[in-house]
C-alpha positions as a LaTeX table, in Angstrom:
\begin{tabular}{lrrr}
\hline
Residue & $x$ (\AA) & $y$ (\AA) & $z$ (\AA) \\
\hline
Met1 & $-60.42$ & $-47.73$ & $-11.53$ \\
Arg2 & $-61.52$ & $-49.88$ & $-8.65$ \\
Leu3 & $-61.44$ & $-53.68$ & $-8.88$ \\
Val4 & $-62.74$ & $-56.47$ & $-6.70$ \\
Val5 & $-60.80$ & $-59.59$ & $-7.68$ \\
Gln6 & $-62.19$ & $-62.91$ & $-6.50$ \\
Arg7 & $-60.31$ & $-66.15$ & $-7.03$ \\
Cys8 & $-62.80$ & $-68.71$ & $-8.26$ \\
Ser9 & $-63.20$ & $-72.31$ & $-9.25$ \\
Arg10 & $-66.03$ & $-71.17$ & $-11.54$ \\
Ala11 & $-68.07$ & $-68.06$ & $-12.30$ \\
Ala12 & $-70.85$ & $-67.16$ & $-14.72$ \\
Val13 & $-72.98$ & $-64.21$ & $-15.80$ \\
Arg14 & $-76.59$ & $-64.52$ & $-16.90$ \\
Val15 & $-78.79$ & $-61.90$ & $-18.52$ \\
Glu16 & $-82.52$ & $-62.64$ & $-18.67$ \\
Gly17 & $-81.86$ & $-66.27$ & $-17.78$ \\
Glu18 & $-79.30$ & $-66.81$ & $-20.56$ \\
Thr19 & $-75.64$ & $-67.44$ & $-19.76$ \\
Val20 & $-73.57$ & $-64.79$ & $-21.56$ \\
Ala21 & $-70.17$ & $-65.72$ & $-20.09$ \\
Glu22 & $-68.62$ & $-68.34$ & $-17.86$ \\
Ile23 & $-65.19$ & $-69.48$ & $-16.73$ \\
Gly24 & $-63.61$ & $-72.22$ & $-14.67$ \\
Thr25 & $-60.51$ & $-71.61$ & $-12.57$ \\
Gly26 & $-59.46$ & $-67.98$ & $-12.51$ \\
Phe27 & $-60.69$ & $-64.58$ & $-11.39$ \\
Leu28 & $-64.06$ & $-62.89$ & $-11.34$ \\
Val29 & $-63.14$ & $-59.20$ & $-11.59$ \\
Leu30 & $-65.77$ & $-56.58$ & $-10.76$ \\
Val31 & $-64.68$ & $-53.33$ & $-12.44$ \\
Gly32 & $-65.75$ & $-49.84$ & $-11.36$ \\
Val33 & $-64.64$ & $-46.85$ & $-13.43$ \\
Gly34 & $-64.14$ & $-43.42$ & $-11.92$ \\
Gln35 & $-64.26$ & $-40.03$ & $-13.59$ \\
Arg36 & $-60.50$ & $-39.44$ & $-13.58$ \\
Glu37 & $-59.01$ & $-42.54$ & $-15.18$ \\
Arg38 & $-55.62$ & $-42.55$ & $-16.89$ \\
Ala39 & $-54.32$ & $-45.07$ & $-19.40$ \\
Glu40 & $-51.22$ & $-45.85$ & $-17.34$ \\
Asp41 & $-53.35$ & $-46.72$ & $-14.31$ \\
Val42 & $-55.57$ & $-49.06$ & $-16.31$ \\
Glu43 & $-52.52$ & $-50.76$ & $-17.85$ \\
Trp44 & $-50.89$ & $-51.10$ & $-14.41$ \\
Leu45 & $-54.03$ & $-52.72$ & $-12.96$ \\
Ala46 & $-54.31$ & $-55.17$ & $-15.85$ \\
Gln47 & $-50.70$ & $-56.23$ & $-15.42$ \\
Lys48 & $-51.13$ & $-56.51$ & $-11.64$ \\
Val49 & $-54.24$ & $-58.72$ & $-11.94$ \\
Ala50 & $-52.73$ & $-60.93$ & $-14.64$ \\
Asn51 & $-49.66$ & $-61.59$ & $-12.49$ \\
Leu52 & $-51.16$ & $-61.97$ & $-9.02$ \\
Arg53 & $-49.69$ & $-65.01$ & $-7.29$ \\
Val54 & $-52.68$ & $-66.20$ & $-5.28$ \\
Phe55 & $-53.13$ & $-69.78$ & $-6.46$ \\
Glu56 & $-51.73$ & $-72.50$ & $-4.25$ \\
Asp57 & $-48.56$ & $-74.36$ & $-5.11$ \\
His58 & $-47.80$ & $-77.97$ & $-4.13$ \\
Asp59 & $-46.96$ & $-76.83$ & $-0.58$ \\
Gly60 & $-50.31$ & $-75.08$ & $-0.16$ \\
Lys61 & $-48.81$ & $-71.58$ & $-0.36$ \\
Met62 & $-50.27$ & $-68.84$ & $-2.55$ \\
Asn63 & $-47.40$ & $-68.78$ & $-5.00$ \\
Arg64 & $-48.81$ & $-69.49$ & $-8.46$ \\
Ser65 & $-50.13$ & $-67.05$ & $-11.06$ \\
Leu66 & $-53.13$ & $-67.23$ & $-13.36$ \\
Asp67 & $-50.90$ & $-68.40$ & $-16.21$ \\
Glu68 & $-49.48$ & $-71.22$ & $-14.11$ \\
Val69 & $-52.95$ & $-72.63$ & $-13.44$ \\
Ser70 & $-54.25$ & $-72.03$ & $-17.00$ \\
Gly71 & $-56.81$ & $-69.65$ & $-15.54$ \\
Glu72 & $-59.26$ & $-67.23$ & $-17.12$ \\
Ile73 & $-60.78$ & $-63.89$ & $-16.13$ \\
Leu74 & $-64.44$ & $-62.92$ & $-16.14$ \\
Val75 & $-64.69$ & $-59.10$ & $-16.28$ \\
Val76 & $-67.97$ & $-57.71$ & $-14.94$ \\
Pro77 & $-68.77$ & $-53.98$ & $-15.17$ \\
Gln78 & $-69.80$ & $-52.71$ & $-11.75$ \\
Phe79 & $-70.41$ & $-48.95$ & $-11.55$ \\
Pro80 & $-71.73$ & $-49.23$ & $-7.96$ \\
Leu81 & $-68.11$ & $-49.72$ & $-6.84$ \\
Tyr82 & $-67.90$ & $-45.92$ & $-7.02$ \\
Gly83 & $-71.04$ & $-45.46$ & $-4.94$ \\
Asp84 & $-70.50$ & $-42.98$ & $-2.12$ \\
Val85 & $-72.53$ & $-43.62$ & 1.02 \\
Ser86 & $-70.76$ & $-41.13$ & 3.29 \\
Lys87 & $-73.91$ & $-38.98$ & 3.47 \\
Gly88 & $-77.40$ & $-40.33$ & 3.86 \\
Arg89 & $-78.43$ & $-43.88$ & 3.06 \\
Arg90 & $-78.77$ & $-43.77$ & $-0.70$ \\
Pro91 & $-75.51$ & $-44.04$ & $-2.68$ \\
Ser92 & $-74.33$ & $-41.14$ & $-4.77$ \\
Trp93 & $-72.81$ & $-42.03$ & $-8.13$ \\
Ala94 & $-71.16$ & $-38.61$ & $-8.55$ \\
His95 & $-67.65$ & $-40.09$ & $-8.80$ \\
Ala96 & $-68.51$ & $-42.87$ & $-11.27$ \\
Ala97 & $-67.66$ & $-42.31$ & $-14.93$ \\
Pro98 & $-70.57$ & $-41.85$ & $-17.35$ \\
Pro99 & $-71.50$ & $-45.09$ & $-19.17$ \\
Glu100 & $-70.06$ & $-44.13$ & $-22.57$ \\
Glu101 & $-66.71$ & $-43.33$ & $-20.94$ \\
Ala102 & $-66.73$ & $-46.31$ & $-18.59$ \\
Ser103 & $-67.31$ & $-48.82$ & $-21.37$ \\
Gly104 & $-64.19$ & $-47.62$ & $-23.17$ \\
Trp105 & $-62.03$ & $-47.96$ & $-20.06$ \\
Ile106 & $-63.37$ & $-51.45$ & $-19.34$ \\
Glu107 & $-62.63$ & $-52.44$ & $-22.93$ \\
Arg108 & $-59.10$ & $-51.05$ & $-22.60$ \\
Phe109 & $-58.60$ & $-53.00$ & $-19.35$ \\
Ser110 & $-59.82$ & $-56.21$ & $-21.02$ \\
Gln111 & $-57.58$ & $-55.67$ & $-24.06$ \\
Ala112 & $-54.57$ & $-55.13$ & $-21.81$ \\
Leu113 & $-55.30$ & $-58.45$ & $-20.08$ \\
Glu114 & $-55.74$ & $-60.23$ & $-23.42$ \\
Ser115 & $-52.55$ & $-58.75$ & $-24.87$ \\
Gly116 & $-50.74$ & $-60.36$ & $-21.93$ \\
Gly117 & $-52.11$ & $-63.74$ & $-22.98$ \\
Val118 & $-54.97$ & $-64.01$ & $-20.47$ \\
Pro119 & $-58.26$ & $-65.48$ & $-21.74$ \\
Val120 & $-61.00$ & $-62.95$ & $-20.90$ \\
Arg121 & $-64.77$ & $-63.33$ & $-20.89$ \\
His122 & $-67.15$ & $-60.42$ & $-20.34$ \\
Gly123 & $-70.30$ & $-59.63$ & $-18.44$ \\
Ala124 & $-72.90$ & $-57.41$ & $-20.11$ \\
Phe125 & $-72.46$ & $-53.65$ & $-19.90$ \\
Gln126 & $-75.55$ & $-51.71$ & $-18.73$ \\
Glu127 & $-77.61$ & $-54.87$ & $-18.27$ \\
His128 & $-79.14$ & $-56.39$ & $-15.18$ \\
Met129 & $-76.88$ & $-59.38$ & $-14.55$ \\
Glu130 & $-77.03$ & $-62.39$ & $-12.30$ \\
Val131 & $-73.47$ & $-63.20$ & $-11.31$ \\
Glu132 & $-72.72$ & $-66.66$ & $-10.00$ \\
Leu133 & $-69.45$ & $-67.30$ & $-8.21$ \\
Val134 & $-67.74$ & $-70.12$ & $-6.41$ \\
Asn135 & $-65.09$ & $-68.12$ & $-4.56$ \\
Asp136 & $-62.14$ & $-70.44$ & $-4.04$ \\
Gly137 & $-60.62$ & $-69.96$ & $-0.62$ \\
Pro138 & $-62.31$ & $-67.56$ & $-0.31$ \\
Val139 & $-59.76$ & $-65.17$ & $-1.74$ \\
Thr140 & $-60.92$ & $-61.63$ & $-2.47$ \\
Leu141 & $-58.71$ & $-58.60$ & $-3.12$ \\
Val142 & $-59.54$ & $-54.95$ & $-3.74$ \\
Leu143 & $-57.22$ & $-53.07$ & $-6.10$ \\
Glu144 & $-57.45$ & $-49.40$ & $-6.94$ \\
Arg145 & $-55.40$ & $-46.91$ & $-8.86$ \\
Gly146 & $-56.48$ & $-43.49$ & $-10.13$ \\
Gly147 & $-60.03$ & $-42.62$ & $-11.06$ \\
Gly148 & $-61.21$ & $-41.20$ & $-7.76$ \\
Pro149 & $-61.80$ & $-37.60$ & $-6.73$ \\
Asp150 & $-59.00$ & $-37.51$ & $-4.16$ \\
Val151 & $-56.21$ & $-38.62$ & $-6.50$ \\
Ala152 & $-53.59$ & $-35.96$ & $-7.18$ \\
Arg153 & $-52.87$ & $-35.51$ & $-10.88$ \\
\hline
\end{tabular}
């Protein structure tokens, strides 16, 4: 699973002009699912995201977690995160999980976040989305564990 985590002051997802999800302070998390996911990797990533200390404390240092700022997470499915552009100019999706598999892993990731007490909103799976983001900082992190073709099992 490959994640792009963006600290935000607000984020929203629209489908066909209608807002389907929005949050205030928190994280917009773009989620790509690979073909070789494992439950323990998905659980690890959820715990890592929920506990990231990237919100500023009173001294201006990134020292506070999502819980400490009463933050939320907006999870947005993003299969292009597994796009391979090493050959040619058009991405290959050969390493991305098929949609029916990917949706289950994204649901599992979201449930793991929620079970840790994090409020989670969701983008729309297999829909053309407009994603609006006010990246606070900006702070953007890429997290990855498992899922890819070069991961030893």
